[in-house]
Tab-separated table of C-alpha atoms in Angstrom:
chain	number	residue	atom	x	y	z
A	1	MET	CA	-18.450	-69.837	-75.675
A	2	LYS	CA	-20.644	-68.117	-78.255
A	3	GLY	CA	-19.372	-67.645	-81.813
A	4	VAL	CA	-19.661	-63.867	-81.521
A	5	VAL	CA	-16.601	-63.914	-79.198
A	6	PHE	CA	-14.591	-65.869	-81.775
A	7	ASN	CA	-15.655	-63.453	-84.504
A	8	ILE	CA	-14.514	-60.495	-82.435
A	9	LEU	CA	-11.167	-62.200	-81.755
A	10	ALA	CA	-10.799	-62.739	-85.504
A	11	ASP	CA	-11.549	-59.057	-86.133
A	12	MET	CA	-8.936	-58.000	-83.582
A	13	VAL	CA	-6.203	-60.246	-84.959
A	14	GLU	CA	-7.006	-59.285	-88.574
A	15	GLU	CA	-6.936	-55.610	-87.624
A	16	THR	CA	-3.739	-55.693	-85.580
A	17	ALA	CA	-1.675	-58.470	-87.198
A	18	GLY	CA	-3.299	-59.064	-90.576
A	19	LEU	CA	-5.496	-61.663	-92.226
A	20	GLU	CA	-2.580	-64.025	-92.903
A	21	VAL	CA	-1.732	-64.325	-89.219
A	22	TRP	CA	-5.329	-65.181	-88.355
A	23	ASN	CA	-5.437	-67.698	-91.209
A	24	ASP	CA	-2.294	-69.365	-89.863
A	25	ILE	CA	-3.683	-69.486	-86.320
A	26	VAL	CA	-6.981	-70.948	-87.502
A	27	GLU	CA	-5.147	-73.493	-89.608
A	28	GLU	CA	-3.051	-74.533	-86.622
A	29	VAL	CA	-5.517	-74.722	-83.735
A	30	SER	CA	-9.144	-74.336	-84.855
A	31	PRO	CA	-11.148	-77.553	-85.299
A	32	SER	CA	-13.929	-75.360	-86.762
A	33	LYS	CA	-11.488	-73.942	-89.313
A	34	GLY	CA	-12.455	-70.404	-88.356
A	35	ALA	CA	-16.091	-70.681	-89.441
A	36	TYR	CA	-17.838	-69.222	-86.425
A	37	THR	CA	-21.500	-68.172	-86.271
A	38	ALA	CA	-22.484	-65.642	-83.604
A	39	ALA	CA	-25.297	-67.603	-81.946
A	40	GLN	CA	-23.587	-71.003	-82.078
A	41	SER	CA	-21.642	-72.349	-79.105
A	42	TYR	CA	-18.075	-73.564	-79.478
A	43	SER	CA	-15.844	-75.205	-76.920
A	44	ASP	CA	-14.018	-73.001	-74.429
A	45	GLU	CA	-10.859	-74.996	-75.177
A	46	GLU	CA	-11.010	-73.851	-78.806
A	47	LEU	CA	-11.071	-70.204	-77.720
A	48	PHE	CA	-8.259	-70.714	-75.225
A	49	ALA	CA	-6.193	-72.481	-77.918
A	50	LEU	CA	-6.764	-69.561	-80.307
A	51	VAL	CA	-5.783	-67.031	-77.632
A	52	GLY	CA	-2.689	-69.098	-76.801
A	53	ALA	CA	-1.706	-69.175	-80.469
A	54	VAL	CA	-2.244	-65.397	-80.771
A	55	CYS	CA	0.063	-64.815	-77.759
A	56	GLU	CA	2.693	-67.037	-79.251
A	57	LYS	CA	2.527	-65.429	-82.711
A	58	LEU	CA	2.542	-61.873	-81.408
A	59	GLN	CA	4.946	-62.569	-78.542
A	60	ILE	CA	2.763	-61.047	-75.856
A	61	PRO	CA	1.976	-62.394	-72.360
A	62	ARG	CA	-1.337	-64.279	-72.124
A	63	GLU	CA	-2.894	-62.024	-69.478
A	64	ASP	CA	-2.073	-58.904	-71.515
A	65	ALA	CA	-3.509	-60.501	-74.649
A	66	ILE	CA	-6.757	-61.392	-72.907
A	67	ARG	CA	-6.999	-57.894	-71.396
A	68	ALA	CA	-6.419	-56.304	-74.811
A	69	PHE	CA	-9.007	-58.629	-76.296
A	70	GLY	CA	-11.515	-57.553	-73.622
A	71	LYS	CA	-10.927	-53.906	-74.412
A	72	PHE	CA	-11.311	-54.512	-78.132
A	73	MET	CA	-14.385	-56.651	-77.490
A	74	PHE	CA	-16.129	-53.851	-75.628
A	75	GLY	CA	-15.877	-51.549	-78.670
A	76	GLN	CA	-17.226	-54.274	-80.935
A	77	LEU	CA	-20.093	-55.174	-78.625
A	78	ALA	CA	-20.979	-51.511	-78.106
A	79	SER	CA	-21.216	-51.011	-81.877
A	80	ARG	CA	-23.301	-54.204	-82.315
A	81	TYR	CA	-25.584	-53.562	-79.338
A	82	PRO	CA	-25.551	-49.773	-78.856
A	83	ILE	CA	-28.764	-49.787	-76.824
A	84	PHE	CA	-27.024	-51.060	-73.682
A	85	VAL	CA	-24.558	-48.174	-73.525
A	86	GLN	CA	-27.150	-45.649	-74.642
A	87	GLN	CA	-29.398	-46.644	-71.736
A	88	GLN	CA	-26.751	-45.891	-69.094
A	89	PRO	CA	-25.479	-42.337	-68.616
A	90	ASP	CA	-22.167	-43.164	-66.926
A	91	LEU	CA	-19.615	-45.897	-66.413
A	92	ILE	CA	-20.647	-46.975	-62.911
A	93	ARG	CA	-24.296	-47.307	-63.871
A	94	PHE	CA	-23.321	-49.187	-67.011
A	95	LEU	CA	-21.163	-51.646	-65.047
A	96	LYS	CA	-23.985	-52.178	-62.578
A	97	SER	CA	-26.348	-52.971	-65.455
A	98	VAL	CA	-24.172	-55.807	-66.763
A	99	ASP	CA	-25.671	-58.448	-64.505
A	100	SER	CA	-29.230	-57.175	-64.221
A	101	VAL	CA	-29.826	-55.923	-67.767
A	102	ILE	CA	-27.273	-57.163	-70.296
A	103	HIS	CA	-26.960	-60.720	-69.035
A	104	VAL	CA	-30.736	-60.985	-68.715
A	105	GLU	CA	-31.088	-59.989	-72.377
A	106	VAL	CA	-28.349	-62.418	-73.416
A	107	GLU	CA	-30.148	-65.227	-71.626
A	108	LYS	CA	-33.320	-64.416	-73.556
A	109	LEU	CA	-31.524	-64.998	-76.846
A	110	TYR	CA	-29.105	-67.812	-76.158
A	111	THR	CA	-29.630	-71.128	-74.492
A	112	SER	CA	-27.007	-72.038	-71.874
A	113	PRO	CA	-24.733	-69.025	-72.370
A	114	HIS	CA	-22.880	-69.858	-69.087
A	115	LEU	CA	-22.567	-66.221	-68.174
A	116	PRO	CA	-20.338	-65.023	-65.362
A	117	GLU	CA	-22.031	-63.781	-62.212
A	118	PHE	CA	-21.449	-60.301	-60.846
A	119	LYS	CA	-22.268	-58.947	-57.433
A	120	TYR	CA	-21.663	-55.339	-56.586
A	121	SER	CA	-20.685	-53.255	-53.626
A	122	GLU	CA	-20.047	-49.520	-53.419
A	123	PRO	CA	-17.907	-48.807	-50.359
A	124	ALA	CA	-17.484	-45.098	-51.213
A	125	PRO	CA	-18.811	-42.592	-53.754
A	126	GLY	CA	-17.139	-43.199	-57.116
A	127	LYS	CA	-15.860	-46.588	-56.036
A	128	LEU	CA	-17.394	-49.835	-57.249
A	129	ILE	CA	-16.304	-53.358	-56.428
A	130	MET	CA	-17.424	-55.999	-58.893
A	131	HIS	CA	-17.402	-59.482	-57.404
A	132	TYR	CA	-16.788	-61.738	-60.376
A	133	HIS	CA	-17.431	-65.438	-60.434
A	134	SER	CA	-17.083	-67.709	-63.437
A	135	GLU	CA	-15.919	-71.256	-64.005
A	136	ARG	CA	-14.004	-69.960	-67.029
A	137	LYS	CA	-11.895	-67.673	-64.805
A	138	LEU	CA	-11.778	-65.011	-67.529
A	139	CYS	CA	-11.265	-62.179	-65.071
A	140	PHE	CA	-8.612	-60.543	-67.286
A	141	LEU	CA	-11.181	-60.400	-70.071
A	142	ALA	CA	-13.488	-58.631	-67.591
A	143	GLU	CA	-10.674	-56.196	-66.777
A	144	GLY	CA	-10.279	-55.424	-70.495
A	145	LEU	CA	-14.025	-54.977	-70.920
A	146	ILE	CA	-14.090	-52.544	-67.982
A	147	MET	CA	-11.212	-50.574	-69.483
A	148	GLY	CA	-13.016	-50.506	-72.829
A	149	ALA	CA	-16.168	-49.254	-71.123
A	150	ALA	CA	-14.190	-46.557	-69.265
A	151	GLU	CA	-12.744	-45.411	-72.578
A	152	HIS	CA	-16.195	-45.350	-74.141
A	153	TYR	CA	-17.584	-43.157	-71.341
A	154	GLY	CA	-14.431	-41.019	-71.225
A	155	SER	CA	-13.856	-41.913	-67.577
A	156	GLN	CA	-10.435	-41.905	-65.919
A	157	ILE	CA	-10.326	-44.973	-63.708
A	158	GLU	CA	-8.003	-46.824	-61.449
A	159	LEU	CA	-8.619	-50.577	-61.719
A	160	LYS	CA	-7.369	-52.978	-59.049
A	161	HIS	CA	-7.721	-56.728	-58.863
A	162	PRO	CA	-6.764	-57.623	-55.256
A	163	VAL	CA	-8.707	-60.892	-54.968
A	164	CYS	CA	-8.344	-63.350	-57.828
A	165	LEU	CA	-9.590	-66.807	-58.802
A	166	HIS	CA	-6.144	-67.489	-60.222
A	167	HIS	CA	-4.655	-67.056	-56.750
A	168	GLY	CA	-6.893	-69.553	-54.990
A	169	ALA	CA	-9.847	-67.285	-54.118
A	170	ASP	CA	-13.404	-68.424	-54.851
A	171	HIS	CA	-14.132	-65.200	-56.718
A	172	CYS	CA	-12.406	-62.126	-58.102
A	173	GLU	CA	-12.802	-58.592	-56.876
A	174	LEU	CA	-12.411	-55.868	-59.450
A	175	GLU	CA	-12.158	-52.488	-57.794
A	176	ILE	CA	-12.999	-49.540	-59.998
A	177	GLU	CA	-12.341	-46.057	-58.733
A	178	THR	CA	-13.344	-43.157	-60.906
A	179	ALA	CA	-11.751	-39.715	-60.729
A	180	ILE	CA	-14.270	-37.335	-59.151
B	5	MET	CA	-2.004	-55.541	-106.787
B	6	SER	CA	-1.936	-53.468	-103.637
B	7	GLU	CA	-3.656	-54.537	-100.390
B	8	GLU	CA	-6.157	-51.673	-100.841
B	9	ASN	CA	-7.193	-52.787	-104.329
B	10	ASN	CA	-7.320	-56.468	-103.579
B	11	PRO	CA	-10.771	-57.521	-104.914
B	12	PHE	CA	-10.801	-60.604	-102.656
B	13	LYS	CA	-10.320	-58.498	-99.533
B	14	THR	CA	-13.103	-56.157	-100.624
B	15	ALA	CA	-15.382	-59.109	-101.292
B	16	TYR	CA	-14.379	-60.685	-97.958
B	17	GLN	CA	-15.258	-57.525	-96.046
B	18	ARG	CA	-18.542	-57.187	-97.926
B	19	GLU	CA	-19.445	-60.784	-97.083
B	20	LYS	CA	-18.415	-60.269	-93.478
B	21	HIS	CA	-20.648	-57.224	-93.269
B	22	ALA	CA	-23.515	-59.146	-94.846
B	23	ARG	CA	-23.059	-61.958	-92.372
B	24	ARG	CA	-23.116	-59.573	-89.436
B	25	GLU	CA	-26.360	-58.127	-90.731
B	26	ALA	CA	-27.777	-61.638	-91.121
B	27	GLU	CA	-26.775	-62.453	-87.559
B	28	GLN	CA	-28.343	-59.234	-86.343
B	29	LEU	CA	-31.530	-60.138	-88.186
B	30	LEU	CA	-31.465	-63.558	-86.551
B	31	GLU	CA	-31.060	-61.982	-83.135
B	32	ASP	CA	-33.899	-59.532	-83.743
B	33	LYS	CA	-36.136	-62.380	-84.843
B	34	SER	CA	-35.064	-64.466	-81.851
B	35	ARG	CA	-35.946	-61.594	-79.530
B	36	GLU	CA	-39.337	-61.165	-81.230
B	37	LEU	CA	-39.913	-64.891	-80.903
B	38	TYR	CA	-38.935	-64.802	-77.251
B	39	LEU	CA	-41.348	-61.956	-76.540
B	40	LYS	CA	-44.145	-63.641	-78.505
B	41	ASN	CA	-43.458	-66.805	-76.604
B	42	ARG	CA	-43.719	-64.969	-73.313
B	43	GLU	CA	-47.025	-63.440	-74.416
B	44	LEU	CA	-48.300	-66.854	-75.441
B	45	GLU	CA	-47.228	-68.370	-72.141
B	46	ALA	CA	-49.039	-65.605	-70.247
B	47	SER	CA	-52.168	-66.104	-72.387
B	48	TYR	CA	-51.966	-69.841	-71.837
B	49	GLU	CA	-51.726	-69.395	-68.070
B	50	GLN	CA	-54.688	-66.996	-68.175
B	51	LEU	CA	-56.632	-69.465	-70.265
B	52	LYS	CA	-55.862	-72.277	-67.861
B	53	ALA	CA	-57.008	-70.125	-64.919
B	54	GLN	CA	-60.221	-69.217	-66.778
B	55	GLN	CA	-60.818	-72.833	-67.633
B	56	ALA	CA	-60.338	-73.853	-63.999
B	57	LEU	CA	-62.759	-71.121	-62.952
B	58	MET	CA	-65.298	-72.216	-65.559
B	59	LEU	CA	-65.016	-75.816	-64.416
B	60	LYS	CA	-65.449	-74.739	-60.813
B	61	ASN	CA	-68.497	-72.606	-61.676
B	62	GLU	CA	-69.950	-75.429	-63.711
B	63	LYS	CA	-69.350	-77.862	-60.861
B	64	MET	CA	-70.982	-75.500	-58.382
B	65	ALA	CA	-73.959	-74.974	-60.726
B	66	THR	CA	-74.375	-78.731	-61.144
B	67	LEU	CA	-74.131	-79.216	-57.412
B	68	GLY	CA	-76.684	-76.434	-56.969
B	69	THR	CA	-79.159	-78.172	-59.267
B	70	LEU	CA	-78.494	-81.514	-57.625
B	71	SER	CA	-78.854	-80.018	-54.144
B	72	ALA	CA	-82.107	-78.282	-55.071
B	73	GLY	CA	-83.537	-81.515	-56.469
B	74	MET	CA	-82.390	-83.558	-53.515
B	75	ALA	CA	-83.628	-81.017	-50.998
B	76	HIS	CA	-87.028	-80.963	-52.678
B	77	GLU	CA	-87.306	-84.770	-52.844
B	78	VAL	CA	-86.142	-85.295	-49.268
B	79	ASN	CA	-88.215	-82.446	-47.909
B	80	ASN	CA	-91.617	-83.962	-48.693
B	81	PRO	CA	-91.206	-87.321	-46.900
B	82	LEU	CA	-89.245	-85.542	-44.188
B	83	ALA	CA	-92.208	-83.274	-43.475
B	84	PHE	CA	-94.508	-86.173	-42.624
B	85	VAL	CA	-91.742	-88.030	-40.747
B	86	VAL	CA	-91.226	-85.010	-38.460
B	87	SER	CA	-94.979	-84.474	-38.081
B	88	ASN	CA	-95.666	-88.168	-37.405
B	89	ILE	CA	-92.943	-88.386	-34.785
B	90	LYS	CA	-94.503	-85.466	-32.954
B	91	THR	CA	-97.956	-87.093	-33.093
B	92	LEU	CA	-96.490	-90.421	-32.099
B	93	GLN	CA	-94.922	-88.839	-29.021
B	94	GLU	CA	-98.382	-87.577	-27.998
B	95	TYR	CA	-100.001	-90.964	-28.657
B	96	ILE	CA	-97.327	-92.797	-26.722
B	97	ALA	CA	-97.759	-90.420	-23.789
B	98	ALA	CA	-101.487	-91.333	-23.775
B	99	TYR	CA	-100.693	-95.046	-23.862
B	100	LEU	CA	-98.210	-94.668	-21.052
B	101	ARG	CA	-100.872	-92.955	-18.964
B	102	LEU	CA	-103.206	-95.927	-19.618
B	103	GLN	CA	-100.486	-98.363	-18.675
B	104	LYS	CA	-99.783	-96.472	-15.465
B	105	LEU	CA	-103.478	-96.661	-14.554
B	106	ILE	CA	-103.586	-100.415	-15.208
B	107	TYR	CA	-100.471	-100.936	-13.052
B	108	LYS	CA	-102.105	-98.895	-10.304
B	109	TRP	CA	-105.248	-101.071	-10.453
B	110	VAL	CA	-103.079	-104.190	-10.386
B	111	ASP	CA	-101.220	-102.926	-7.334
B	112	GLU	CA	-104.450	-101.956	-5.582
B	113	LYS	CA	-105.996	-105.311	-6.601
B	114	LYS	CA	-108.966	-103.516	-8.153
B	115	LEU	CA	-109.087	-106.043	-10.977
B	116	PRO	CA	-110.201	-109.701	-10.729
B	117	ALA	CA	-107.324	-112.022	-9.686
B	118	PRO	CA	-107.192	-114.044	-12.960
B	119	HIS	CA	-107.000	-110.790	-14.940
B	120	ILE	CA	-104.198	-109.524	-12.731
B	121	LYS	CA	-102.306	-112.772	-13.280
B	122	VAL	CA	-102.683	-112.545	-17.093
B	123	LEU	CA	-101.543	-108.910	-17.040
B	124	GLN	CA	-98.535	-109.679	-14.837
B	125	GLU	CA	-97.499	-112.599	-17.066
B	126	LEU	CA	-97.812	-110.435	-20.180
B	127	ALA	CA	-95.823	-107.600	-18.584
B	128	GLU	CA	-93.073	-110.001	-17.629
B	129	ARG	CA	-92.962	-111.731	-20.987
B	130	GLU	CA	-92.848	-108.494	-22.989
B	131	ASP	CA	-90.633	-106.642	-20.463
B	132	PHE	CA	-92.997	-103.676	-20.283
B	133	GLU	CA	-90.884	-102.052	-17.613
B	134	TYR	CA	-87.987	-101.705	-20.075
B	135	LEU	CA	-90.278	-100.643	-22.928
B	136	ILE	CA	-91.726	-97.827	-20.821
B	137	GLU	CA	-88.232	-96.609	-20.096
B	138	ASP	CA	-86.912	-97.000	-23.670
B	139	ILE	CA	-89.789	-95.633	-25.777
B	140	PRO	CA	-89.352	-91.921	-24.888
B	141	SER	CA	-85.602	-91.951	-25.566
B	142	LEU	CA	-86.132	-93.829	-28.854
B	143	LEU	CA	-88.646	-91.220	-29.939
B	144	ASN	CA	-86.462	-88.314	-28.822
B	145	GLU	CA	-83.437	-89.660	-30.719
B	146	THR	CA	-85.591	-90.185	-33.818
B	147	ALA	CA	-86.898	-86.626	-33.545
B	148	ASP	CA	-83.308	-85.316	-33.163
B	149	GLY	CA	-82.196	-87.285	-36.207
B	150	ALA	CA	-85.123	-85.999	-38.268
B	151	ASN	CA	-84.365	-82.422	-37.190
B	152	ARG	CA	-80.746	-82.844	-38.236
B	153	VAL	CA	-81.845	-84.058	-41.662
B	154	LYS	CA	-84.175	-81.048	-41.806
B	155	GLU	CA	-81.261	-78.735	-41.043
B	156	ILE	CA	-79.161	-80.321	-43.798
B	157	VAL	CA	-82.028	-79.939	-46.256
B	158	THR	CA	-82.436	-76.282	-45.262
B	159	ASN	CA	-78.710	-75.740	-45.858
B	160	LEU	CA	-78.917	-77.474	-49.221
B	161	ARG	CA	-81.761	-75.174	-50.181
B	162	SER	CA	-79.756	-72.142	-49.066
B	163	PHE	CA	-76.847	-73.317	-51.183
B	164	SER	CA	-78.974	-73.793	-54.263
B	165	ARG	CA	-81.475	-71.017	-53.789
B	166	THR	CA	-82.255	-69.050	-56.922
B	167	GLN	CA	-85.020	-66.707	-55.910
B	168	GLN	CA	-84.174	-63.042	-55.578
B	169	SER	CA	-86.908	-62.038	-53.158
B	170	ASP	CA	-86.529	-59.998	-49.995
B	171	ARG	CA	-83.689	-57.873	-51.260
B	172	VAL	CA	-83.467	-54.394	-49.874
B	173	GLU	CA	-80.849	-51.705	-49.486
B	174	THR	CA	-78.739	-52.914	-46.618
B	175	ASP	CA	-75.957	-51.499	-44.526
B	176	LEU	CA	-73.479	-54.347	-44.285
B	177	THR	CA	-71.690	-52.788	-41.307
B	178	GLU	CA	-74.945	-53.123	-39.350
B	179	GLY	CA	-75.170	-56.750	-40.460
B	180	ILE	CA	-71.645	-57.401	-39.190
B	181	ARG	CA	-72.375	-55.711	-35.849
B	182	SER	CA	-75.668	-57.535	-35.273
B	183	THR	CA	-74.094	-60.875	-36.188
B	184	LEU	CA	-71.282	-60.214	-33.721
B	185	LYS	CA	-73.839	-59.447	-30.985
B	186	LEU	CA	-75.426	-62.864	-31.576
B	187	ILE	CA	-72.202	-64.821	-31.364
B	188	ASN	CA	-70.120	-62.634	-29.079
B	189	SER	CA	-70.490	-65.099	-26.228
B	190	ARG	CA	-68.588	-67.725	-28.221
B	191	PHE	CA	-65.360	-65.763	-28.033
B	192	GLY	CA	-63.274	-66.443	-24.966
B	193	GLU	CA	-60.870	-63.959	-23.460
B	194	ASN	CA	-58.115	-65.318	-25.667
B	195	ILE	CA	-59.705	-64.160	-28.891
B	196	GLN	CA	-59.276	-60.533	-29.792
B	197	LEU	CA	-61.703	-59.027	-32.254
B	198	LYS	CA	-60.549	-56.170	-34.422
B	199	LEU	CA	-63.038	-54.175	-36.456
B	200	ASP	CA	-62.200	-51.716	-39.185
B	201	LEU	CA	-65.527	-50.823	-40.732
B	202	GLN	CA	-65.148	-47.969	-43.193
B	203	PRO	CA	-68.254	-46.115	-44.383
B	204	ILE	CA	-69.588	-48.037	-47.375
B	205	PRO	CA	-72.482	-47.533	-49.755
B	206	ALA	CA	-75.642	-49.555	-49.177
B	207	VAL	CA	-75.875	-52.855	-50.977
B	208	ILE	CA	-79.074	-54.369	-52.298
B	209	CYS	CA	-79.190	-57.806	-50.739
B	210	ASN	CA	-81.115	-60.236	-48.612
B	211	SER	CA	-79.814	-59.182	-45.222
B	212	ASN	CA	-80.703	-62.479	-43.506
B	213	GLU	CA	-78.676	-64.394	-46.036
B	214	ILE	CA	-75.728	-62.033	-45.900
B	215	ASN	CA	-75.767	-62.173	-42.100
B	216	GLN	CA	-75.737	-65.950	-42.419
B	217	VAL	CA	-72.562	-65.561	-44.503
B	218	PHE	CA	-70.935	-63.372	-41.830
B	219	MET	CA	-72.012	-65.766	-39.096
B	220	ASN	CA	-70.596	-68.858	-40.853
B	221	LEU	CA	-67.288	-67.159	-41.643
B	222	ILE	CA	-66.842	-65.680	-38.158
B	223	ILE	CA	-67.668	-68.977	-36.449
B	224	ASN	CA	-65.221	-70.761	-38.768
B	225	ALA	CA	-62.569	-68.176	-37.866
B	226	GLU	CA	-63.213	-68.704	-34.175
B	227	GLN	CA	-63.024	-72.484	-34.564
B	228	ALA	CA	-59.739	-72.188	-36.476
B	229	ILE	CA	-58.058	-70.515	-33.510
B	230	ASP	CA	-56.652	-72.903	-30.960
B	231	GLY	CA	-55.754	-70.892	-27.882
B	232	ALA	CA	-55.063	-67.186	-28.276
B	233	GLY	CA	-55.596	-65.375	-31.535
B	234	MET	CA	-57.246	-62.553	-33.397
B	235	ILE	CA	-60.186	-62.188	-35.754
B	236	ALA	CA	-60.104	-59.068	-37.910
B	237	ILE	CA	-63.152	-57.858	-39.831
B	238	LYS	CA	-62.744	-55.083	-42.316
B	239	CYS	CA	-65.003	-53.475	-44.861
B	240	PHE	CA	-64.404	-50.807	-47.449
B	241	ALA	CA	-65.575	-49.652	-50.861
B	242	GLU	CA	-63.454	-50.209	-53.936
B	243	LYS	CA	-64.491	-48.955	-57.363
B	244	ASP	CA	-68.032	-50.293	-57.827
B	245	GLN	CA	-67.724	-52.985	-55.201
B	246	VAL	CA	-68.095	-53.344	-51.469
B	247	VAL	CA	-65.412	-55.502	-49.913
B	248	VAL	CA	-65.632	-57.360	-46.602
B	249	THR	CA	-62.669	-59.323	-45.303
B	250	ILE	CA	-62.707	-61.714	-42.367
B	251	SER	CA	-59.261	-62.842	-41.243
B	252	ASP	CA	-58.079	-65.048	-38.448
B	253	THR	CA	-54.739	-66.018	-36.997
B	254	GLY	CA	-55.816	-69.644	-36.773
B	255	ALA	CA	-54.550	-72.912	-38.129
B	256	GLY	CA	-54.926	-72.023	-41.809
B	257	ILE	CA	-56.128	-74.274	-44.606
B	258	PRO	CA	-53.698	-76.599	-46.410
B	259	GLU	CA	-53.258	-75.583	-50.053
B	260	GLU	CA	-54.348	-78.957	-51.398
B	261	ILE	CA	-57.846	-78.657	-49.883
B	262	GLN	CA	-58.430	-74.946	-50.534
B	263	LYS	CA	-60.131	-75.740	-53.846
B	264	ASP	CA	-62.634	-78.042	-52.126
B	265	ILE	CA	-63.760	-75.965	-49.195
B	266	PHE	CA	-66.803	-74.485	-50.956
B	267	THR	CA	-67.993	-77.912	-52.080
B	268	PRO	CA	-71.116	-79.159	-50.255
B	269	PHE	CA	-70.437	-81.727	-47.550
B	270	PHE	CA	-66.684	-81.156	-47.661
B	271	THR	CA	-65.430	-80.988	-44.090
B	272	THR	CA	-62.233	-81.630	-42.195
B	273	LYS	CA	-64.119	-81.942	-38.935
B	274	PRO	CA	-64.672	-85.386	-37.407
B	275	PRO	CA	-67.951	-87.167	-38.334
B	276	GLY	CA	-70.923	-85.651	-36.554
B	277	LYS	CA	-69.070	-82.416	-35.764
B	278	GLY	CA	-69.860	-80.538	-38.940
B	279	THR	CA	-72.120	-80.958	-41.940
B	280	GLY	CA	-69.641	-79.504	-44.430
B	281	MET	CA	-72.353	-77.146	-45.652
B	282	GLY	CA	-71.255	-73.900	-43.980
B	283	LEU	CA	-68.920	-72.600	-46.671
B	284	ALA	CA	-71.007	-74.136	-49.473
B	285	VAL	CA	-73.944	-72.065	-48.240
B	286	VAL	CA	-71.709	-68.983	-48.022
B	287	HIS	CA	-70.546	-69.534	-51.589
B	288	GLY	CA	-74.091	-70.073	-52.852
B	289	ILE	CA	-75.386	-66.885	-51.217
B	290	ILE	CA	-72.521	-64.706	-52.457
B	291	GLU	CA	-72.728	-66.069	-56.011
B	292	GLU	CA	-76.469	-65.555	-55.998
B	293	HIS	CA	-75.893	-61.905	-55.078
B	294	GLY	CA	-73.554	-61.511	-58.056
B	295	GLY	CA	-70.518	-61.328	-55.806
B	296	THR	CA	-67.338	-63.299	-55.359
B	297	ILE	CA	-65.645	-64.922	-52.416
B	298	SER	CA	-61.989	-65.851	-52.309
B	299	LEU	CA	-59.520	-66.898	-49.688
B	300	LYS	CA	-55.864	-66.648	-48.893
B	301	SER	CA	-54.564	-69.049	-46.320
B	302	VAL	CA	-51.175	-69.973	-44.965
B	303	PRO	CA	-51.126	-73.086	-42.800
B	304	GLY	CA	-49.982	-72.176	-39.313
B	305	LYS	CA	-50.547	-68.446	-39.874
B	306	GLY	CA	-54.204	-67.986	-40.642
B	307	THR	CA	-56.893	-67.455	-43.249
B	308	ARG	CA	-58.425	-64.440	-44.876
B	309	PHE	CA	-61.764	-64.582	-46.686
B	310	GLU	CA	-62.596	-61.728	-49.008
B	311	ILE	CA	-66.156	-61.064	-50.110
B	312	ARG	CA	-66.853	-58.664	-52.955
B	313	LEU	CA	-70.409	-57.590	-53.602
B	314	PRO	CA	-71.535	-55.304	-56.403
B	315	GLN	CA	-72.495	-51.836	-55.304
B	316	GLU	CA	-75.939	-51.939	-56.852
B	317	SER	CA	-76.993	-48.760	-55.170
B	318	ALA	CA	-74.614	-45.954	-54.418
B	319	ALA	CA	-77.447	-43.665	-53.355
B	320	ALA	CA	-76.672	-43.629	-49.675
B	321	THR	CA	-73.460	-43.908	-47.795
B	322	THR	CA	-74.243	-45.588	-44.562
B	323	GLY	CA	-72.925	-46.835	-41.289
B	324	GLY	CA	-69.469	-47.650	-40.111
B	325	SER	CA	-66.987	-45.834	-38.019
B	326	SER	CA	-64.719	-43.551	-39.939
B	327	SER	CA	-61.686	-44.701	-38.066
B	328	ALA	CA	-60.342	-48.056	-37.120
B	329	SER	CA	-61.609	-49.452	-33.893
B	330	ALA	CA	-60.515	-52.422	-31.883
B	331	VAL	CA	-62.835	-54.325	-29.631
B	332	SER	CA	-61.775	-57.001	-27.221
B	333	ALA	CA	-64.333	-59.708	-26.975
């Protein structure tokens, strides 16, 4: 996982629980001692350990923590890379650009970013199904990112997750229905 | 000291901000580098293609010079070989007439007996009967061989020709039609011929040579089709060029030999079935006219040759049907 994700996690914990809490977490579980550089890769296990420690410290369920992190991450990424949201006029078009535009740009900059794969289907107007596949199984992070994006675009959405990698499926389906 | 006034926190946030800016700078530079790299890769590929083209042109020019020299050197002795064989055939015919007369006299016993005996012994010893039978075929085969060499030399000269004589404004559509008339009988019922000859401006060229190009390409197309198939000939004007395409639904040319097909003496036909000069001559003629010839071929699907000739004269728009026409040959 790229260092930028760790930095955003640090920002979230510092903002919501304070610098001391993050310092304690880093002290406990981070082999890198919290020194993360955006373009550098760090082990997925280190991120999962940090997230686990955050859940424990703040007494929140893991899935909720990851979802909240995703939502927070969207705001941070949107402020760091505003061009991607500026290019898309609405939520659905933005979500559809994740695989074909954003991930393509990420791959230009980083070697082996191990990005998740998205396929899309639109069974009805205002309804988008994102077929998510990733060895990391961070579908709850994707949920949070989608919620963050919906908030950014001011869209009311209903988000369902009927097919999930965590329940034995080979991919996740994230159904997004926007209010027309 | 309150949290708000903590100088360490302020410094920490300032450093954090500075680091983010540094990371952004790094990303911007990485993106620039990526784009530059892409540009360089594209330039490199272009350069490689140009270099390959230059090498090919150089090779063809060298082959042209070599062919011209060889054709010239072979042509002189060949001229007297061909001429002498012809004379020899006449001389031999005279000798054979003499021999026939002597045999007649021997049969009719018009010569003295001892002379007849000597003649009969000589004829038996030297096997004149066989010689009489074998000489004409030996001479005919020699004449055929010499004519084949002559044909190869003529092709070599066509390939390497540099003179620009006999060039006139020519309607290429007429050239295509007259060439088809000459070779129409080659096409069986299984080969469909499709013509789409758009009106095109006249081109200044040597019409005999250009017709030779059409003939070689159309015959190749016909030979590439095993069984049923189609040959499509199309011409149109594009910018300042006249384009002629000749496509077939034949066997196609394997990718690994596509680069060699314009090389003199390169052939995939069995020995004695082709000289390997057809496409070399085509290439030489088109290059000499300042044009280009290229091909696209998919094995099992067919081949398409594209000729582009400069539109040296746009004064007259000639020939061609304005709509597509299909002719079954």
